[in-house]
Amino acid sequence: MAEIPEIFSVLAEDGSEIKCRTILMFQSPETEKDIAVYTDDTISEDGLGNIYASYYFYDDEALRLEDIDNEAAWVFVQEVLAEVTENGEEA
């Protein structure tokens, strides 16, 4: 599994750069793709921190994020996050 930096940047739709912080990395057993859970440290309207998950890979040494479009992979991400939270680990 490839590692991603603790802090990385993504481009927003408007072309601006958004700094993100990696929370967790793991691999989907369903797709065998690497998954990153990360945050931009913003707070949603309901007062919770915004957390995102994407497949990630390197293309010519550039980090690329890809939408998770597989329902089973989303269920797996939710299960991993629930387990991490339940075990008292940082999420």
Coordinates of C-alpha atoms in Angstrom, one line a residue:
M1 CA 0.0 0.0 0.0
A2 CA 1.4 3.4 -1.0
E3 CA 1.5 6.0 1.7
I4 CA 0.3 9.6 1.3
P5 CA 1.7 12.6 3.2
E6 CA 0.1 13.7 6.5
I7 CA -0.6 17.1 4.9
F8 CA -1.5 17.4 1.2
S9 CA -3.3 19.8 -1.1
V10 CA -6.2 19.3 -3.5
L11 CA -7.6 21.6 -6.1
A12 CA -11.2 22.9 -5.6
E13 CA -13.6 23.2 -8.5
D14 CA -12.8 26.9 -8.6
G15 CA -9.0 26.2 -8.9
S16 CA -8.1 27.2 -5.4
E17 CA -5.9 25.0 -3.3
I18 CA -7.3 23.3 -0.2
K19 CA -5.0 21.9 2.5
C20 CA -6.0 18.5 3.8
R21 CA -4.8 16.3 6.6
T22 CA -4.7 12.5 6.4
I23 CA -6.6 10.7 9.1
L24 CA -6.4 7.1 8.1
M25 CA -5.2 4.9 5.2
F26 CA -6.3 1.3 4.4
Q27 CA -7.1 -1.0 1.5
S28 CA -10.5 -2.1 0.4
P29 CA -10.8 -5.9 0.3
E30 CA -13.5 -5.6 -2.3
T31 CA -11.6 -3.5 -4.9
E32 CA -8.0 -3.9 -3.6
K33 CA -7.7 -0.1 -4.0
D34 CA -6.0 2.1 -1.4
I35 CA -8.4 4.4 0.5
A36 CA -7.6 7.6 2.4
V37 CA -9.8 9.2 5.0
Y38 CA -8.9 12.9 5.3
T39 CA -10.2 16.3 6.5
D40 CA -9.8 19.9 5.4
D41 CA -10.3 20.9 9.1
T42 CA -13.6 22.8 8.3
I43 CA -16.7 22.5 10.3
S44 CA -20.1 21.6 8.7
E45 CA -23.3 23.5 9.4
D46 CA -24.3 20.9 12.0
G47 CA -21.1 21.5 14.0
L48 CA -19.2 18.4 13.0
G49 CA -15.8 18.2 11.3
N50 CA -15.9 17.5 7.6
I51 CA -14.3 14.1 6.8
Y52 CA -13.8 12.7 3.3
A53 CA -12.8 9.4 1.8
S54 CA -11.3 8.7 -1.6
Y55 CA -9.4 6.0 -3.4
Y56 CA -5.9 7.3 -3.9
F57 CA -2.9 6.4 -6.2
Y58 CA 0.2 7.9 -7.6
D59 CA 0.3 8.9 -11.3
D60 CA 3.8 9.9 -12.4
E61 CA 4.6 10.6 -8.7
A62 CA 1.6 12.9 -8.3
L63 CA -1.0 12.0 -5.7
R64 CA -4.4 11.4 -7.3
L65 CA -7.7 11.1 -5.6
E66 CA -10.6 9.2 -7.1
D67 CA -14.3 9.1 -6.0
I68 CA -15.5 6.0 -4.3
D69 CA -18.3 4.9 -6.5
N70 CA -18.8 1.4 -5.1
E71 CA -21.5 1.0 -2.4
A72 CA -19.7 -2.0 -0.8
A73 CA -16.5 0.1 -0.5
W74 CA -18.5 2.9 1.2
V75 CA -20.0 0.4 3.7
F76 CA -16.4 -0.8 4.4
V77 CA -15.2 2.7 5.0
Q78 CA -18.0 3.3 7.5
E79 CA -17.2 0.0 9.2
V80 CA -13.5 0.9 9.5
L81 CA -14.4 4.4 10.9
A82 CA -16.8 2.9 13.4
E83 CA -14.2 0.4 14.6
V84 CA -11.5 3.0 14.9
T85 CA -13.9 5.3 16.8
E86 CA -15.1 2.4 19.0
N87 CA -11.5 1.4 19.9
G88 CA -10.8 5.0 21.0
E89 CA -8.2 5.6 18.3
E90 CA -7.8 9.0 16.7
A91 CA -10.2 9.6 13.8

